[in-house]
GROMACS .gro file of C-alpha atoms in nm:
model
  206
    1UNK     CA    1   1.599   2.308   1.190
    2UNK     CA    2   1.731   2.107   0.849
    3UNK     CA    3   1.364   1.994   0.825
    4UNK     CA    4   1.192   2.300   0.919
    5UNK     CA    5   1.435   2.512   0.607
    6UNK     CA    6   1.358   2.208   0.370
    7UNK     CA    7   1.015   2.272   0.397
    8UNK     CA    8   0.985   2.588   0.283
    9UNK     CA    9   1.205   2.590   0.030
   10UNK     CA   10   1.040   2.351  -0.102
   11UNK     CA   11   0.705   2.543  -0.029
   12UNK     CA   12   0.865   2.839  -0.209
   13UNK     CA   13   0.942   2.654  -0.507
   14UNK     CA   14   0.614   2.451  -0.550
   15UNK     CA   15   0.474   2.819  -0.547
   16UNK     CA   16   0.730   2.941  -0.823
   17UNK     CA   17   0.614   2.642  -1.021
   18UNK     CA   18   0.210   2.597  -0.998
   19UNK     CA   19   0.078   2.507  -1.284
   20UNK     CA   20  -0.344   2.600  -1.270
   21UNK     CA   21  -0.541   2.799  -1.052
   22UNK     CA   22  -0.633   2.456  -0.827
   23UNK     CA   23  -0.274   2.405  -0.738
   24UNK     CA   24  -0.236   2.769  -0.659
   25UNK     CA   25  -0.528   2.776  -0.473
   26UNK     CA   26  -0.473   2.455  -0.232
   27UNK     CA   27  -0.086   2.600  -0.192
   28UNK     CA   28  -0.238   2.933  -0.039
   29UNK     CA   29  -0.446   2.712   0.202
   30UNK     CA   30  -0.110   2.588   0.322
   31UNK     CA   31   0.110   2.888   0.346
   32UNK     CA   32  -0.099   3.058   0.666
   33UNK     CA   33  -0.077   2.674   0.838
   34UNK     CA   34   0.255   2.671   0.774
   35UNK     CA   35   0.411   3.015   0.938
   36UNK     CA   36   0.179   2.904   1.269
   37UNK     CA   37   0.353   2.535   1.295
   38UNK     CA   38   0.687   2.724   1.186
   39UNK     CA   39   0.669   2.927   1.484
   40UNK     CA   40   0.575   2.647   1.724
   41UNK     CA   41   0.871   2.388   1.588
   42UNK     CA   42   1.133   2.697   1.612
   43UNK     CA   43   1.002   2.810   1.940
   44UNK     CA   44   1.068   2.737   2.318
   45UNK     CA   45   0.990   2.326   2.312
   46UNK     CA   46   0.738   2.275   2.633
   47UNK     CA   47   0.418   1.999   2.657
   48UNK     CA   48   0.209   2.315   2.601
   49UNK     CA   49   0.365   2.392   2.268
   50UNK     CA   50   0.424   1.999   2.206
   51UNK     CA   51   0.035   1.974   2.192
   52UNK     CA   52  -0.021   2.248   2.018
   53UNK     CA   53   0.214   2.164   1.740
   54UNK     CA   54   0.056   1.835   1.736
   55UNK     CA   55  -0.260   1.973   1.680
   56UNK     CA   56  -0.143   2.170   1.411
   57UNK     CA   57   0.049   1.877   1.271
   58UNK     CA   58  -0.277   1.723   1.101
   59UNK     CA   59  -0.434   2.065   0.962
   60UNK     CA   60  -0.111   2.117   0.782
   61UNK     CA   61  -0.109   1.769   0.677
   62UNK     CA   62  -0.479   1.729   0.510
   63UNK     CA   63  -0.364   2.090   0.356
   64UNK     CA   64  -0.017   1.956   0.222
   65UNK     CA   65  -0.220   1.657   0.058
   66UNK     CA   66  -0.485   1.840  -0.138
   67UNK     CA   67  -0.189   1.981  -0.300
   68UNK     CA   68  -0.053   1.640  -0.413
   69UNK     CA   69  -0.367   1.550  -0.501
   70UNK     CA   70  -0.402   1.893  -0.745
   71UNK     CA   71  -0.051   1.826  -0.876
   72UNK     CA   72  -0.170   1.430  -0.929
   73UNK     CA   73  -0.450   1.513  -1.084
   74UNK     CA   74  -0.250   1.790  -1.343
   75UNK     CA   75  -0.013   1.502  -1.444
   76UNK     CA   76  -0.289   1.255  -1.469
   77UNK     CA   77  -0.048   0.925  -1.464
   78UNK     CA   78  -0.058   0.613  -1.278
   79UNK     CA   79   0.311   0.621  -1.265
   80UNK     CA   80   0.264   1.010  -1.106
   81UNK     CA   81   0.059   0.883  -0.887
   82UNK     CA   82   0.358   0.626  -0.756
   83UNK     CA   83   0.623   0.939  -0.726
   84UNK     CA   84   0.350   1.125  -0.518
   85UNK     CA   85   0.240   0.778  -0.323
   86UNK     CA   86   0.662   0.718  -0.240
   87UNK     CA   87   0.681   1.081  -0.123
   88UNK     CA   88   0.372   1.048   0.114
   89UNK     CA   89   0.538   0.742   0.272
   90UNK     CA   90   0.830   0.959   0.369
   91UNK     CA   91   0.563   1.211   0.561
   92UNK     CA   92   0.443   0.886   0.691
   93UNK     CA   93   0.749   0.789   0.823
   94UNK     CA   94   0.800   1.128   0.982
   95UNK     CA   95   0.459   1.111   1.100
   96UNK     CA   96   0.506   0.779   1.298
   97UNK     CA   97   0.795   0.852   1.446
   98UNK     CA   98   0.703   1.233   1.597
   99UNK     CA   99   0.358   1.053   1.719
  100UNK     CA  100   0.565   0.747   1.904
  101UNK     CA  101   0.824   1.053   2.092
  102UNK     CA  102   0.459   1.202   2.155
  103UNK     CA  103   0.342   0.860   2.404
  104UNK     CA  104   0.672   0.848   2.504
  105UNK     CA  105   0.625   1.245   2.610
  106UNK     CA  106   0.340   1.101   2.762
  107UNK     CA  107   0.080   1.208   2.530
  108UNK     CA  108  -0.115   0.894   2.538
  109UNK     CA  109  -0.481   1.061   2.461
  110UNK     CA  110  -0.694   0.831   2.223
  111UNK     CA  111  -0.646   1.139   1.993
  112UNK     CA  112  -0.281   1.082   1.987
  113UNK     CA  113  -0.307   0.702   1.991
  114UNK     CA  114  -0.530   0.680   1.695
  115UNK     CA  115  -0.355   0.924   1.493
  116UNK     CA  116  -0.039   0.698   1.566
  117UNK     CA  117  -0.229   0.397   1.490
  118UNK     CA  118  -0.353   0.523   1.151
  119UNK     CA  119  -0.034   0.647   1.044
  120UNK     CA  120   0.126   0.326   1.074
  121UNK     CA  121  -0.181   0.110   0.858
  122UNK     CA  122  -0.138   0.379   0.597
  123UNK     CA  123   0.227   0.336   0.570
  124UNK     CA  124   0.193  -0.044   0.576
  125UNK     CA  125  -0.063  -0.003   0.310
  126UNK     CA  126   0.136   0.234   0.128
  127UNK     CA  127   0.398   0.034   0.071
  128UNK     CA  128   0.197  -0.295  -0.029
  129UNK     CA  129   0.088  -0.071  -0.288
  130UNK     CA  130   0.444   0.004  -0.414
  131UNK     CA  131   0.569  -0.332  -0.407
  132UNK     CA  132   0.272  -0.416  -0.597
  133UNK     CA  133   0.313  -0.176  -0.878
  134UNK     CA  134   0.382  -0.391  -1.190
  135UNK     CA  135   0.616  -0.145  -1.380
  136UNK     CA  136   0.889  -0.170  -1.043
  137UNK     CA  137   1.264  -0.203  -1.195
  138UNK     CA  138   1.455  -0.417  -1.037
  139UNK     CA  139   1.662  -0.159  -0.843
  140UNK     CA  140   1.294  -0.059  -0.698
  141UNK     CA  141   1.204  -0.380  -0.636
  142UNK     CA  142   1.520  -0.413  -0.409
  143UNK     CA  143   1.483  -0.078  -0.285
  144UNK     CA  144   1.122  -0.185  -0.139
  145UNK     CA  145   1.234  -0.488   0.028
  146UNK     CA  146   1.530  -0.295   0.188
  147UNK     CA  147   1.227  -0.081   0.307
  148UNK     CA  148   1.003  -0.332   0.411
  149UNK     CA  149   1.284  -0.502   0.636
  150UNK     CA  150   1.307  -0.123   0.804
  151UNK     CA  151   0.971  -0.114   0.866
  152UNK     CA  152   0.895  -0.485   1.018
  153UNK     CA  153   1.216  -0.374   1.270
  154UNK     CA  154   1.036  -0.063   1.338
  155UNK     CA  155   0.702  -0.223   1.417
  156UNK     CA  156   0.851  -0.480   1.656
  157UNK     CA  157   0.950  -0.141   1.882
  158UNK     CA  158   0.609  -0.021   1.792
  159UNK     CA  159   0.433  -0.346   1.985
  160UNK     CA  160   0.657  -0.312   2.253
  161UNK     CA  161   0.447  -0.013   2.354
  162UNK     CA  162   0.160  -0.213   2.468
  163UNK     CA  163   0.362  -0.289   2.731
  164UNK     CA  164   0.471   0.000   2.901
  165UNK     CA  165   0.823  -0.003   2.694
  166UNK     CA  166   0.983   0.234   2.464
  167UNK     CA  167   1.305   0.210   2.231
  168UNK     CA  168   1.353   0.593   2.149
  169UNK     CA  169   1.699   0.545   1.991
  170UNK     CA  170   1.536   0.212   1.751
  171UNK     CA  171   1.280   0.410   1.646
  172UNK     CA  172   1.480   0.762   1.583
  173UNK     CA  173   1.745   0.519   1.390
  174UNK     CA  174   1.481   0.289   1.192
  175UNK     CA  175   1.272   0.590   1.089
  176UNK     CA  176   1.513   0.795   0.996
  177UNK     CA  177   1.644   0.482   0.761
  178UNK     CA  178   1.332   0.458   0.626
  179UNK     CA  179   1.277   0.818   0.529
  180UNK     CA  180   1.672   0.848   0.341
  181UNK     CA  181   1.554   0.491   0.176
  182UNK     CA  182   1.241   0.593   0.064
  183UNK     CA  183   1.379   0.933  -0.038
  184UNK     CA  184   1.599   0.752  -0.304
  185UNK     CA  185   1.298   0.526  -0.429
  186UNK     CA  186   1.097   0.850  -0.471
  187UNK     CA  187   1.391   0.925  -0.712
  188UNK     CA  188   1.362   0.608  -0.894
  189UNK     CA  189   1.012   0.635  -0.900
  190UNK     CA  190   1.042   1.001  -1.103
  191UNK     CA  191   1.299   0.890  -1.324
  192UNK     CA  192   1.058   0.586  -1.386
  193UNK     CA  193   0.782   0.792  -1.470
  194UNK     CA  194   0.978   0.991  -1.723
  195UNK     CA  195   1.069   0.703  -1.890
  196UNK     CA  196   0.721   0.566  -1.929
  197UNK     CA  197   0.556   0.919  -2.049
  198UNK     CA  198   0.798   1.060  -2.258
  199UNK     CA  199   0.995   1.396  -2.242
  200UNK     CA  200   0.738   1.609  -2.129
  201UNK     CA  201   0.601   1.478  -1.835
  202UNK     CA  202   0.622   1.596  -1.512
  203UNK     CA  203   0.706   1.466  -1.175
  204UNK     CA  204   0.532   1.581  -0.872
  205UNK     CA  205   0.617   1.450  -0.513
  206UNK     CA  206   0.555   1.512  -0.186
   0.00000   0.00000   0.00000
């Protein structure tokens, strides 16, 4: 419910604040996606609606991006691209975790598997890339690491899949870690960005 209302307010307010027709454009893409997985994640939970939301998950994902992208591009900063490359890894993080309670829901379809599977070499990707980022403060720098330890506990649950066992509680607790963690180095990350562009920049994140 917290995470259905925090997404569209935050919907809401991205369309208060587009800047060009692009961002406009890719945000009305996203608002018909959205009321369809709204009424799914509010509704009745059964497998039926389960896969169905699932479904839906990735549309609404791919739509949610080409807005980041528009907003990325409108800033046109490498440290932008940072804020918007933090706040994907929280959607990652979301991501992982609602596609592991998915094979534990027994939705173990190579469709769900390889979604799950890509989410988590994104992430891991993702946040090579951050730790790499040569203008990290030392508070980031920290941050990451605190981050990184999350995600190695995360991914030992993760292998215990192969076989046959599940940690629901691990994973709801590590993820959840994760997401508040990299939440905060989002934060850093736009304050950062300010800092390097002056005044009048802008700070777009996911």
């Amino acid at each position: 419910d917290q995470s259905v209302a925090r997404f569209e307010e935050q919907l809401q307010e991205l369309q208060d604040y587009a800047p060009n027709a692009a961002v406009k454009t890719s945000l009305a893409a996203v608002e018909p996606l959205w009321l369809d997985y709204r009424a799914l994640a509010l509704g009745q939970p059964d497998r039926d609606s389960a896969a169905r939301l699932l479904d839906r998950n990735t549309a609404l994902l791919q739509a949610c991006h080409k807005v980041v992208l528009d907003l990325q591009a409108f800033a046109g900063r490498e440290s932008a691209q940072m804020v918007n490359l933090s706040g994907r890894q929280r959607m990652l993080s979301q991501r992982i975790a609602a596609y592991y309670f998915a094979q534990a829901m027994g939705f173990r379809e190579h469709e769900y598997t390889d979604i799950f599977a890509t989410a988590r070499q994104e992430y891991s990707a993702g946040l090579n890339t951050l730790q790499a980022f040569p203008h990290n403060t030392p508070e980031l720098e920290q941050a990451l690491k605190k981050v990184q330890n999350q995600w190695a506990l995360a991914d030992t649950g993760y292998h215990q899949m192969d076989a046959g066992n599940y940690v629901p509680h691990v994973i709801s607790v590590t993820t959840a870690g994760m997401l508040r963690k990299m939440d905060e180095i989002t934060g850093l990350y736009e304050n950062l960005d300010r800092s390097l562009s002056g005044p009048s920049s802008v700070a777009v994140a996911h």
